[in-house]
């Protein structure tokens, strides 16, 4: 069991996580399964009954979702509820009981809800394309990582979900109960006696044979360049870079600092030059994905000025690859990261995610140790790691030409 | 400073109104790492008509000026950018403009005192020039275009424009392409001097800080700036007819599935405490009849008329009260018809007291959960103050809502008050 005892928050979170290696074959099943499991159970025969039970627990929230960490797909079933000190009657075991029903309370999955849940998921997948910013980003990822595991979209794609039958999903549910690794995660005002109650309902299953970090890599032969058109008013520019630096490698923290200096906030090169100096865009940022060794820049740019923006972006990248940052400049990025590390401790969700990631990577560090790692990075280390960056893909979602 | 301790929520609150009128709230939370500071003015996109400070004639300014002013306030006379300077303290700075507030804020874990003083200083040093205003118009126009690509934004503002003829809620917070062009540096100064007077502002600090020390810093900083207390700003909202503007609009966008939104124009109360109760009653009504546990919702789902994007919400501000229900749908015509009938029929239902109690519990739980984050504690605290109530009175205010309050709102829902806004996928 992974436990974060804390008195800081007014809520308790209990989360059950089913893990398995992500594959093209299981992605659709794992996207749909949690939804059907939380539609109704043996005890709560309708979705209305289940929702009412949550409302009666002072609006407890049941969250089911499928995410990924590196190569591992995680079906996360979690319930969050206010601490018993605020309630007139006990809520802790009641919440556990609801969560247990959702996970285990099915002799078979509810067949009568299958078509509805499938429709809801397919519509959610389709509507994803309405958010042009994330749509453009995921198109870039698919272009860049064609035929690599990383391109698999955890939320599932239409072709992954459409062919699924009830029988297939029901069989897969039983298989997951039997084979998946299971983490039990608890955060809040808990003591030994409450944790014992948790153990009555849930048992972790840890086989430790899942690989998280994705080492699949490809050489950049030539820049992949793709433009799609859509009825939008602003060009969504996404640039993907191979950046072969991964979790637990020595230059992971310098790489994190490089990313922060490049596009991680308002002190960054991209923000200051592309947005502030040239007023070319409303948003621009970069992200670093240390599970894969991948970095990307995304921006919304005035359609007339895309070429200029691309030029300024290249200049900024090149600048970080050729010139040493001053200590002062680097300190801005260090402060931003340290601030972020501390701030994440003030959010129950964020601190729990960071604890969970550390447990999974088998790399538990105190806050002070994490800060120490960031503080001691030198400008030279940042410059060295910057040279590993290679532009791989330029993807633009552009306004239609009329 | 006055001190209050709320035992149930375990929160300590220090409060004072400084000589220049600045309202100061300090809420120490030593178990947290960060401190979240907001410096807010009681001035948002709705405040377009007002009597400028020291004048006696009403003026009406272009839509979007509050948001424009927020952007421009970061430009300093020495050509530096206040955003960069605040960030250089290692804090996360931001600002936003809503319908009724403009908020400058930062959160951080170190150099908080320096950042606080800088926040007070930069917000209190306006610097607008003709050239810089023109440059900013380009940036804000990009922002406006970006929002135009978001169906949810188009939907919300489309519904509000269909419901309200004169009330400025019918226009985007950011303004319109035309109104942006009318903004000048002179108008910015006029708005600034009126609404950024300390008597119209509040400083709220929540988190890990020494309240005595902060109080001294704030007081010293403000005392030396020579503001004298000023009367409340007189502001005006145009008369709004009961009737809605348009009962139906359809537009096309690049989306995959049609979206439908229904809006209902309701009668707003004027007394702030009553406005808050009315909003709560409306949100309980929506929980009873249009939330996931309602029969209506279950029916819409089973008829394949809605999906996971379905949402219902109240909107409440000075001079307006409305409810909005939106969803993607494969059958817009049927959804509009069925949902309209469901809305009209609410008044015929007798409120089930047991269900009401359950929804009150859920409302209370949501309220308590919201206190988890320093951000929502800080911003929530202020928004309840704007209704003249303390946040810690919320549990009893929620408890006080009766089935009659709910029926009073339900009775106002008539077909003539409902607008439907549809976004259809653009044909390729």
mmCIF file of N, CA and C in Angstrom, chain B residues 15-56:
data_model
loop_
_atom_site.group_PDB
_atom_site.id
_atom_site.type_symbol
_atom_site.label_atom_id
_atom_site.label_comp_id
_atom_site.label_asym_id
_atom_site.label_seq_id
_atom_site.Cartn_x
_atom_site.Cartn_y
_atom_site.Cartn_z
ATOM 1 N N UNK B 15 -7.938 40.954 9.827
ATOM 2 C CA UNK B 15 -8.553 41.894 8.887
ATOM 3 C C UNK B 15 -8.333 43.338 9.316
ATOM 4 N N UNK B 16 -8.107 44.197 8.328
ATOM 5 C CA UNK B 16 -8.071 45.629 8.625
ATOM 6 C C UNK B 16 -8.419 46.402 7.357
ATOM 7 N N UNK B 17 -8.987 47.601 7.556
ATOM 8 C CA UNK B 17 -9.127 48.538 6.440
ATOM 9 C C UNK B 17 -8.132 49.660 6.699
ATOM 10 N N UNK B 18 -7.163 49.829 5.805
ATOM 11 C CA UNK B 18 -6.128 50.842 6.010
ATOM 12 C C UNK B 18 -6.710 52.251 5.854
ATOM 13 N N UNK B 19 -5.903 53.249 6.249
ATOM 14 C CA UNK B 19 -6.372 54.636 6.169
ATOM 15 C C UNK B 19 -6.761 55.030 4.749
ATOM 16 N N UNK B 20 -6.078 54.472 3.762
ATOM 17 C CA UNK B 20 -6.408 54.850 2.375
ATOM 18 C C UNK B 20 -7.573 54.035 1.820
ATOM 19 N N UNK B 21 -8.151 53.175 2.639
ATOM 20 C CA UNK B 21 -9.329 52.431 2.215
ATOM 21 C C UNK B 21 -9.042 51.009 1.764
ATOM 22 N N UNK B 22 -7.771 50.631 1.647
ATOM 23 C CA UNK B 22 -7.449 49.272 1.182
ATOM 24 C C UNK B 22 -7.911 48.235 2.208
ATOM 25 N N UNK B 23 -8.616 47.247 1.719
ATOM 26 C CA UNK B 23 -9.170 46.190 2.559
ATOM 27 C C UNK B 23 -8.141 45.051 2.619
ATOM 28 N N UNK B 24 -7.675 44.717 3.806
ATOM 29 C CA UNK B 24 -6.600 43.730 3.908
ATOM 30 C C UNK B 24 -7.056 42.505 4.690
ATOM 31 N N UNK B 25 -6.919 41.337 4.097
ATOM 32 C CA UNK B 25 -7.214 40.080 4.794
ATOM 33 C C UNK B 25 -5.964 39.202 4.809
ATOM 34 N N UNK B 26 -5.586 38.739 5.986
ATOM 35 C CA UNK B 26 -4.412 37.885 6.121
ATOM 36 C C UNK B 26 -4.834 36.560 6.756
ATOM 37 N N UNK B 27 -4.593 35.464 6.053
ATOM 38 C CA UNK B 27 -5.003 34.144 6.546
ATOM 39 C C UNK B 27 -3.785 33.213 6.570
ATOM 40 N N UNK B 28 -3.088 33.134 7.716
ATOM 41 C CA UNK B 28 -1.877 32.304 7.779
ATOM 42 C C UNK B 28 -2.211 30.809 7.783
ATOM 43 N N UNK B 29 -1.449 30.043 7.002
ATOM 44 C CA UNK B 29 -1.596 28.584 6.943
ATOM 45 C C UNK B 29 -0.192 27.981 7.030
ATOM 46 N N UNK B 30 0.365 27.908 8.252
ATOM 47 C CA UNK B 30 1.782 27.531 8.383
ATOM 48 C C UNK B 30 2.099 26.120 7.919
ATOM 49 N N UNK B 31 1.096 25.257 7.792
ATOM 50 C CA UNK B 31 1.403 23.887 7.364
ATOM 51 C C UNK B 31 1.656 23.804 5.857
ATOM 52 N N UNK B 32 1.426 24.904 5.142
ATOM 53 C CA UNK B 32 1.683 24.910 3.701
ATOM 54 C C UNK B 32 3.080 25.476 3.400
ATOM 55 N N UNK B 33 3.605 25.169 2.210
ATOM 56 C CA UNK B 33 4.897 25.721 1.799
ATOM 57 C C UNK B 33 4.730 27.090 1.186
ATOM 58 N N UNK B 34 3.665 27.237 0.410
ATOM 59 C CA UNK B 34 3.595 28.448 -0.389
ATOM 60 C C UNK B 34 2.661 29.486 0.219
ATOM 61 N N UNK B 35 2.765 30.662 -0.344
ATOM 62 C CA UNK B 35 1.868 31.754 0.017
ATOM 63 C C UNK B 35 1.238 32.238 -1.272
ATOM 64 N N UNK B 36 -0.051 32.500 -1.194
ATOM 65 C CA UNK B 36 -0.786 32.940 -2.378
ATOM 66 C C UNK B 36 -1.343 34.324 -2.096
ATOM 67 N N UNK B 37 -0.915 35.290 -2.901
ATOM 68 C CA UNK B 37 -1.274 36.688 -2.668
ATOM 69 C C UNK B 37 -2.105 37.202 -3.840
ATOM 70 N N UNK B 38 -3.207 37.853 -3.529
ATOM 71 C CA UNK B 38 -3.976 38.505 -4.594
ATOM 72 C C UNK B 38 -4.177 39.974 -4.260
ATOM 73 N N UNK B 39 -4.043 40.800 -5.266
ATOM 74 C CA UNK B 39 -4.309 42.227 -5.143
ATOM 75 C C UNK B 39 -5.417 42.479 -6.165
ATOM 76 N N UNK B 40 -6.631 42.708 -5.676
ATOM 77 C CA UNK B 40 -7.762 42.742 -6.606
ATOM 78 C C UNK B 40 -8.482 44.064 -6.570
ATOM 79 N N UNK B 41 -8.964 44.433 -7.723
ATOM 80 C CA UNK B 41 -9.849 45.587 -7.782
ATOM 81 C C UNK B 41 -11.249 45.131 -8.136
ATOM 82 N N UNK B 42 -12.161 45.817 -7.507
ATOM 83 C CA UNK B 42 -13.565 45.553 -7.732
ATOM 84 C C UNK B 42 -13.942 46.214 -9.066
ATOM 85 N N UNK B 43 -13.419 45.639 -10.148
ATOM 86 C CA UNK B 43 -13.568 46.239 -11.469
ATOM 87 C C UNK B 43 -13.422 45.148 -12.525
ATOM 88 N N UNK B 44 -14.467 44.911 -13.277
ATOM 89 C CA UNK B 44 -14.407 43.876 -14.302
ATOM 90 C C UNK B 44 -15.014 44.365 -15.600
ATOM 91 N N UNK B 45 -15.261 43.410 -16.506
ATOM 92 C CA UNK B 45 -15.731 43.789 -17.840
ATOM 93 C C UNK B 45 -17.104 44.460 -17.806
ATOM 94 N N UNK B 46 -17.867 44.222 -16.720
ATOM 95 C CA UNK B 46 -19.211 44.814 -16.670
ATOM 96 C C UNK B 46 -19.184 46.308 -16.348
ATOM 97 N N UNK B 47 -18.066 46.778 -15.775
ATOM 98 C CA UNK B 47 -18.018 48.157 -15.280
ATOM 99 C C UNK B 47 -17.619 49.137 -16.372
ATOM 100 N N UNK B 48 -18.505 49.324 -17.348
ATOM 101 C CA UNK B 48 -18.168 50.213 -18.456
ATOM 102 C C UNK B 48 -18.706 51.625 -18.260
ATOM 103 N N UNK B 49 -19.804 51.747 -17.487
ATOM 104 C CA UNK B 49 -20.387 53.082 -17.263
ATOM 105 C C UNK B 49 -20.205 53.467 -15.806
ATOM 106 N N UNK B 50 -19.583 54.617 -15.572
ATOM 107 C CA UNK B 50 -19.295 55.013 -14.190
ATOM 108 C C UNK B 50 -18.996 56.505 -14.152
ATOM 109 N N UNK B 51 -18.947 57.060 -12.929
ATOM 110 C CA UNK B 51 -18.528 58.449 -12.773
ATOM 111 C C UNK B 51 -17.047 58.447 -12.400
ATOM 112 N N UNK B 52 -16.184 58.994 -13.261
ATOM 113 C CA UNK B 52 -14.749 58.977 -12.973
ATOM 114 C C UNK B 52 -14.444 59.703 -11.667
ATOM 115 N N UNK B 53 -13.415 59.281 -11.004
ATOM 116 C CA UNK B 53 -13.063 59.858 -9.710
ATOM 117 C C UNK B 53 -12.822 61.366 -9.872
ATOM 118 N N UNK B 54 -13.387 62.142 -8.960
ATOM 119 C CA UNK B 54 -13.210 63.596 -9.008
ATOM 120 C C UNK B 54 -14.075 64.305 -10.037
ATOM 121 N N UNK B 55 -14.904 63.550 -10.753
ATOM 122 C CA UNK B 55 -15.770 64.164 -11.768
ATOM 123 C C UNK B 55 -17.224 63.971 -11.344
ATOM 124 N N UNK B 56 -18.155 64.593 -12.088
ATOM 125 C CA UNK B 56 -19.546 64.341 -11.744
ATOM 126 C C UNK B 56 -20.404 63.896 -12.921
#
